[in-house]
CSV table of C-alpha atoms in Angstrom, one decimal:
chain,number,residue,atom,x,y,z
A,183,UNK,CA,58.7,-40.5,47.9
A,184,UNK,CA,60.7,-40.2,50.6
A,185,UNK,CA,60.8,-36.4,51.0
A,186,UNK,CA,56.9,-36.4,51.0
A,187,UNK,CA,56.7,-39.0,53.6
A,188,UNK,CA,59.1,-37.3,55.8
A,189,UNK,CA,59.4,-33.6,54.7
A,190,UNK,CA,56.1,-32.9,54.3
A,191,UNK,CA,52.5,-33.4,55.6
A,192,UNK,CA,50.4,-36.5,56.1
A,193,UNK,CA,48.1,-35.9,52.8
A,194,UNK,CA,51.2,-35.5,50.8
A,195,UNK,CA,52.9,-38.8,52.1
A,196,UNK,CA,49.8,-40.8,50.6
A,197,UNK,CA,49.2,-38.6,47.9
A,198,UNK,CA,53.0,-38.9,46.2
A,199,UNK,CA,53.1,-42.5,47.1
A,200,UNK,CA,49.9,-43.3,45.5
A,201,UNK,CA,50.5,-41.3,42.3
A,202,UNK,CA,54.2,-42.4,42.1
A,203,UNK,CA,53.3,-46.4,41.8
A,204,UNK,CA,50.3,-45.6,39.6
A,205,UNK,CA,52.7,-43.9,37.2
A,206,UNK,CA,55.1,-46.8,37.6
A,207,UNK,CA,52.5,-49.5,37.1
A,208,UNK,CA,51.1,-47.2,33.7
A,209,UNK,CA,54.9,-47.2,32.5
A,210,UNK,CA,54.8,-50.9,32.6
A,211,UNK,CA,51.4,-51.6,31.1
A,212,UNK,CA,52.3,-48.9,28.3
A,213,UNK,CA,55.8,-50.4,27.3
A,214,UNK,CA,55.1,-54.2,28.3
A,215,UNK,CA,58.3,-54.3,29.7
A,216,UNK,CA,57.2,-56.1,33.2
A,217,UNK,CA,60.3,-58.1,33.6
A,218,UNK,CA,62.8,-55.2,33.0
A,219,UNK,CA,60.9,-52.9,35.3
A,220,UNK,CA,60.0,-55.8,37.9
A,221,UNK,CA,62.7,-54.2,40.3
A,222,UNK,CA,61.9,-50.9,40.3
A,223,UNK,CA,58.5,-51.4,41.2
A,224,UNK,CA,59.1,-53.5,43.7
A,225,UNK,CA,61.6,-51.1,45.3
A,226,UNK,CA,58.8,-48.3,45.0
A,227,UNK,CA,56.9,-50.8,46.8
A,228,UNK,CA,58.8,-51.3,49.6
A,229,UNK,CA,59.6,-47.8,50.0
A,230,UNK,CA,56.2,-47.0,50.3
A,231,UNK,CA,55.1,-49.7,52.9
A,232,UNK,CA,58.9,-48.6,55.0
A,233,UNK,CA,57.8,-44.9,54.8
A,234,UNK,CA,54.2,-45.3,55.9
A,235,UNK,CA,55.1,-47.8,58.7
A,236,UNK,CA,58.2,-45.1,60.1
A,237,UNK,CA,55.7,-41.9,59.2
A,238,UNK,CA,53.1,-44.0,61.7
A,239,UNK,CA,55.6,-44.8,64.4
A,240,UNK,CA,57.1,-41.3,64.5
A,241,UNK,CA,53.7,-39.8,65.1
A,242,UNK,CA,53.1,-42.3,67.8
A,243,UNK,CA,56.0,-41.5,69.7
A,244,UNK,CA,55.4,-37.2,69.2
A,245,UNK,CA,51.9,-37.8,70.7
A,246,UNK,CA,53.2,-40.3,73.4
A,247,UNK,CA,56.1,-37.4,74.3
A,248,UNK,CA,53.3,-34.7,74.2
A,249,UNK,CA,51.1,-37.0,76.5
A,250,UNK,CA,53.8,-37.7,79.0
A,251,UNK,CA,54.8,-33.7,78.9
A,252,UNK,CA,51.2,-33.2,80.0
A,253,UNK,CA,51.2,-35.5,82.5
A,254,UNK,CA,54.3,-34.5,84.2
A,255,UNK,CA,52.8,-30.4,84.1
A,256,UNK,CA,49.5,-32.2,85.6
A,257,UNK,CA,51.4,-33.7,88.4
A,258,UNK,CA,53.5,-30.7,88.9
A,259,UNK,CA,50.4,-28.5,89.2
A,260,UNK,CA,48.9,-30.7,91.2
A,261,UNK,CA,51.8,-30.8,93.4
A,262,UNK,CA,52.0,-27.1,93.9
A,263,UNK,CA,48.0,-27.1,94.9
A,264,UNK,CA,48.7,-29.1,97.4
A,265,UNK,CA,51.1,-27.2,98.9
A,266,UNK,CA,49.3,-23.9,98.7
A,267,UNK,CA,46.6,-25.3,99.5
A,268,UNK,CA,48.3,-27.2,103.3
A,269,UNK,CA,50.5,-23.8,103.6
A,270,UNK,CA,47.8,-21.2,103.0
A,271,UNK,CA,44.8,-23.1,104.4
A,272,UNK,CA,46.5,-23.6,107.4
A,273,UNK,CA,47.8,-20.5,108.0
A,274,UNK,CA,44.7,-18.4,107.3
A,275,UNK,CA,42.7,-20.7,109.7
A,276,UNK,CA,44.7,-20.0,112.3
A,277,UNK,CA,44.7,-16.3,111.6
A,278,UNK,CA,41.2,-16.1,111.7
A,279,UNK,CA,40.8,-17.6,115.0
A,280,UNK,CA,43.6,-15.2,116.6
A,281,UNK,CA,41.6,-12.6,114.5
A,282,UNK,CA,38.5,-13.4,116.5
A,283,UNK,CA,40.1,-13.9,119.4
A,284,UNK,CA,41.9,-10.7,119.2
A,285,UNK,CA,38.4,-8.8,118.1
A,286,UNK,CA,37.0,-10.1,121.7
A,287,UNK,CA,40.2,-9.1,123.8
A,288,UNK,CA,40.7,-5.6,122.0
A,289,UNK,CA,38.7,-4.0,125.5
A,290,UNK,CA,39.3,-6.3,128.0
A,291,UNK,CA,42.8,-7.4,127.8
A,292,UNK,CA,44.9,-5.0,125.2
A,293,UNK,CA,48.1,-6.9,126.2
A,294,UNK,CA,46.8,-9.8,124.9
A,295,UNK,CA,45.2,-8.4,121.8
A,296,UNK,CA,48.2,-7.0,120.9
A,297,UNK,CA,50.1,-10.2,121.3
A,298,UNK,CA,47.4,-12.0,119.3
A,299,UNK,CA,47.9,-9.2,116.4
A,300,UNK,CA,51.5,-9.5,116.7
A,301,UNK,CA,51.2,-13.6,116.0
A,302,UNK,CA,49.0,-12.9,113.0
A,303,UNK,CA,51.2,-10.5,111.4
A,304,UNK,CA,54.0,-13.1,111.9
A,305,UNK,CA,51.9,-15.9,110.7
A,306,UNK,CA,51.0,-13.8,107.6
A,307,UNK,CA,54.7,-12.8,106.9
A,308,UNK,CA,55.3,-17.0,107.2
A,309,UNK,CA,52.7,-17.8,104.6
A,310,UNK,CA,53.3,-15.1,102.0
A,311,UNK,CA,56.9,-16.4,102.2
A,312,UNK,CA,55.9,-20.1,101.6
A,313,UNK,CA,54.2,-19.1,98.6
A,314,UNK,CA,56.7,-17.1,97.0
A,315,UNK,CA,58.8,-19.8,97.5
A,316,UNK,CA,56.5,-22.7,95.8
A,317,UNK,CA,55.9,-20.0,93.4
A,318,UNK,CA,59.9,-19.7,92.8
A,319,UNK,CA,60.1,-23.4,92.6
A,320,UNK,CA,56.9,-23.6,89.8
A,321,UNK,CA,58.9,-21.2,87.8
A,322,UNK,CA,62.0,-22.4,87.8
A,323,UNK,CA,61.3,-26.1,86.5
A,324,UNK,CA,63.2,-25.6,83.1
A,325,UNK,CA,66.0,-28.5,84.1
A,326,UNK,CA,68.6,-26.2,82.0
A,327,UNK,CA,67.8,-23.3,84.5
A,328,UNK,CA,67.9,-25.7,87.1
A,329,UNK,CA,71.5,-27.1,86.5
A,330,UNK,CA,72.9,-23.6,86.1
A,331,UNK,CA,71.5,-22.8,89.4
A,332,UNK,CA,72.5,-25.8,91.3
A,333,UNK,CA,75.7,-25.3,90.0
A,334,UNK,CA,76.1,-21.5,91.0
A,335,UNK,CA,74.6,-22.3,94.3
A,336,UNK,CA,76.9,-25.1,95.1
A,337,UNK,CA,79.9,-23.0,93.8
A,338,UNK,CA,79.2,-19.9,96.2
A,339,UNK,CA,79.0,-22.3,98.8
A,340,UNK,CA,82.5,-23.1,98.5
A,341,UNK,CA,82.2,-26.5,96.6
A,342,UNK,CA,84.0,-27.7,93.8
A,343,UNK,CA,81.1,-28.7,91.5
A,344,UNK,CA,81.7,-30.9,88.3
A,345,UNK,CA,78.9,-31.2,85.6
A,346,UNK,CA,78.8,-33.9,82.6
A,347,UNK,CA,76.5,-33.9,79.9
A,348,UNK,CA,73.9,-31.6,78.6
A,349,UNK,CA,70.5,-30.7,79.9
A,350,UNK,CA,69.1,-31.6,76.3
A,351,UNK,CA,69.9,-35.5,77.1
A,352,UNK,CA,66.8,-35.8,79.1
A,353,UNK,CA,63.5,-35.5,77.3
A,354,UNK,CA,61.2,-32.3,77.8
A,355,UNK,CA,58.8,-35.0,80.0
A,356,UNK,CA,61.9,-36.3,82.0
A,357,UNK,CA,63.1,-32.5,82.7
A,358,UNK,CA,59.9,-31.6,84.6
A,359,UNK,CA,60.9,-34.1,87.1
A,360,UNK,CA,64.3,-33.9,86.9
A,361,UNK,CA,64.6,-29.7,87.7
A,362,UNK,CA,62.7,-30.7,90.9
A,363,UNK,CA,64.6,-33.6,92.0
A,364,UNK,CA,68.0,-31.8,91.1
A,365,UNK,CA,66.9,-28.8,93.3
A,366,UNK,CA,66.1,-30.9,96.2
A,367,UNK,CA,69.2,-32.8,96.2
A,368,UNK,CA,71.2,-29.3,96.0
A,369,UNK,CA,69.4,-28.1,98.9
A,370,UNK,CA,70.2,-31.6,100.7
A,371,UNK,CA,73.7,-30.9,99.8
A,372,UNK,CA,73.9,-27.5,101.1
A,373,UNK,CA,72.3,-27.9,104.0
A,374,UNK,CA,73.0,-31.4,105.4
A,375,UNK,CA,76.0,-33.1,103.8
A,376,UNK,CA,79.0,-30.7,104.7
A,377,UNK,CA,80.2,-31.8,101.6
A,378,UNK,CA,83.6,-30.3,99.6
A,379,UNK,CA,82.7,-31.4,96.2
A,380,UNK,CA,80.1,-32.1,93.7
A,381,UNK,CA,79.4,-33.7,90.8
A,382,UNK,CA,76.1,-33.7,88.5
A,383,UNK,CA,76.0,-36.1,85.4
A,384,UNK,CA,73.2,-36.0,82.7
A,385,UNK,CA,73.0,-38.7,80.2
A,386,UNK,CA,69.8,-39.6,78.4
A,387,UNK,CA,67.3,-41.0,80.5
A,388,UNK,CA,69.4,-40.6,83.8
A,389,UNK,CA,70.2,-38.4,86.3
A,390,UNK,CA,72.9,-38.5,88.8
A,391,UNK,CA,73.8,-36.2,91.6
A,392,UNK,CA,76.8,-37.0,93.8
A,393,UNK,CA,79.0,-35.6,96.6
A,394,UNK,CA,81.5,-36.6,99.3
A,395,UNK,CA,79.8,-35.3,102.3
A,396,UNK,CA,78.7,-37.1,105.4
A,397,UNK,CA,76.6,-40.1,103.7
A,398,UNK,CA,73.1,-40.7,104.2
A,399,UNK,CA,72.7,-42.1,108.1
A,400,UNK,CA,70.2,-39.7,108.9
A,401,UNK,CA,66.5,-41.2,108.4
A,402,UNK,CA,64.7,-39.5,105.1
A,403,UNK,CA,63.1,-36.3,105.7
A,404,UNK,CA,60.5,-34.8,103.6
A,405,UNK,CA,62.6,-33.9,100.9
A,406,UNK,CA,63.7,-37.4,100.3
A,407,UNK,CA,60.1,-38.7,100.2
A,408,UNK,CA,59.1,-36.1,97.7
A,409,UNK,CA,62.1,-36.7,95.5
A,410,UNK,CA,61.0,-40.4,95.5
A,411,UNK,CA,57.1,-39.5,95.0
A,412,UNK,CA,58.2,-37.6,91.7
A,413,UNK,CA,60.4,-40.1,90.6
A,414,UNK,CA,57.7,-42.6,90.6
A,415,UNK,CA,55.1,-40.4,89.3
A,416,UNK,CA,57.0,-39.7,86.2
A,417,UNK,CA,57.9,-43.4,85.6
A,418,UNK,CA,61.4,-43.3,86.7
A,419,UNK,CA,62.7,-45.1,89.6
A,420,UNK,CA,64.9,-43.0,92.4
A,421,UNK,CA,68.3,-44.4,94.2
A,422,UNK,CA,69.7,-42.9,97.1
A,423,UNK,CA,72.8,-44.9,98.3
A,424,UNK,CA,76.3,-43.8,100.2
A,425,UNK,CA,79.1,-43.7,98.0
A,426,UNK,CA,82.2,-46.1,98.6
A,427,UNK,CA,84.8,-43.1,99.4
A,428,UNK,CA,82.1,-41.5,101.5
A,429,UNK,CA,79.3,-38.7,100.6
A,430,UNK,CA,75.8,-39.6,98.7
A,431,UNK,CA,74.9,-40.7,95.2
A,432,UNK,CA,71.4,-40.1,93.9
A,433,UNK,CA,70.5,-41.7,90.8
A,434,UNK,CA,67.0,-41.3,89.0
A,435,UNK,CA,66.9,-43.5,86.0
A,436,UNK,CA,64.0,-43.9,83.6
């Protein structure tokens, strides 16, 4: 009964439980030994009830986890869509205006038209670089890969890096926003902290990034606000605080 409930499909669960209980009741009726087999029948009934409740809870948990993964993926796609729309939409609008201006100036003022064309080339290059950066970020959403990448980037910059815990301590739904937050926190350490040591700790439902840099005296920028928004959208709490010995501690808790 237990194997059918947990090792086979739902149909087998109900079939094996029903057949087992029916056989037990039939044996009791045929032998007339209700007192002798009552305990066995009670155990089988309890197993059927417990297995049914447990498998129902397991299916609900799996369905809820799949839904969380879908929601996190949808949020990630929406964020990428916003980034690309803001970047490419603005750049293409400016490129269009400058191209129209250069077209009108090409005969009257060739020098100014050339300057506008140079500006178009610069804007297009910036837009391409922005799109590539966004796509790279989307491709690197795997938390395990991001953990390795962040450690390598920090060590390359000369920091002493300590990692505690395994990447699979976070669920798939938690890994998506955690990878983005870890990437942003790593960027902040490299750009602003001036740190010598960093520590990344991963535990079930928790991600902590610490450094011994200059702390959090500067006002929060777009990166910090982005981390807070991602954490909120993922149902997590983001905490950014100064460490007692100097530096910054970023914590994400589900």
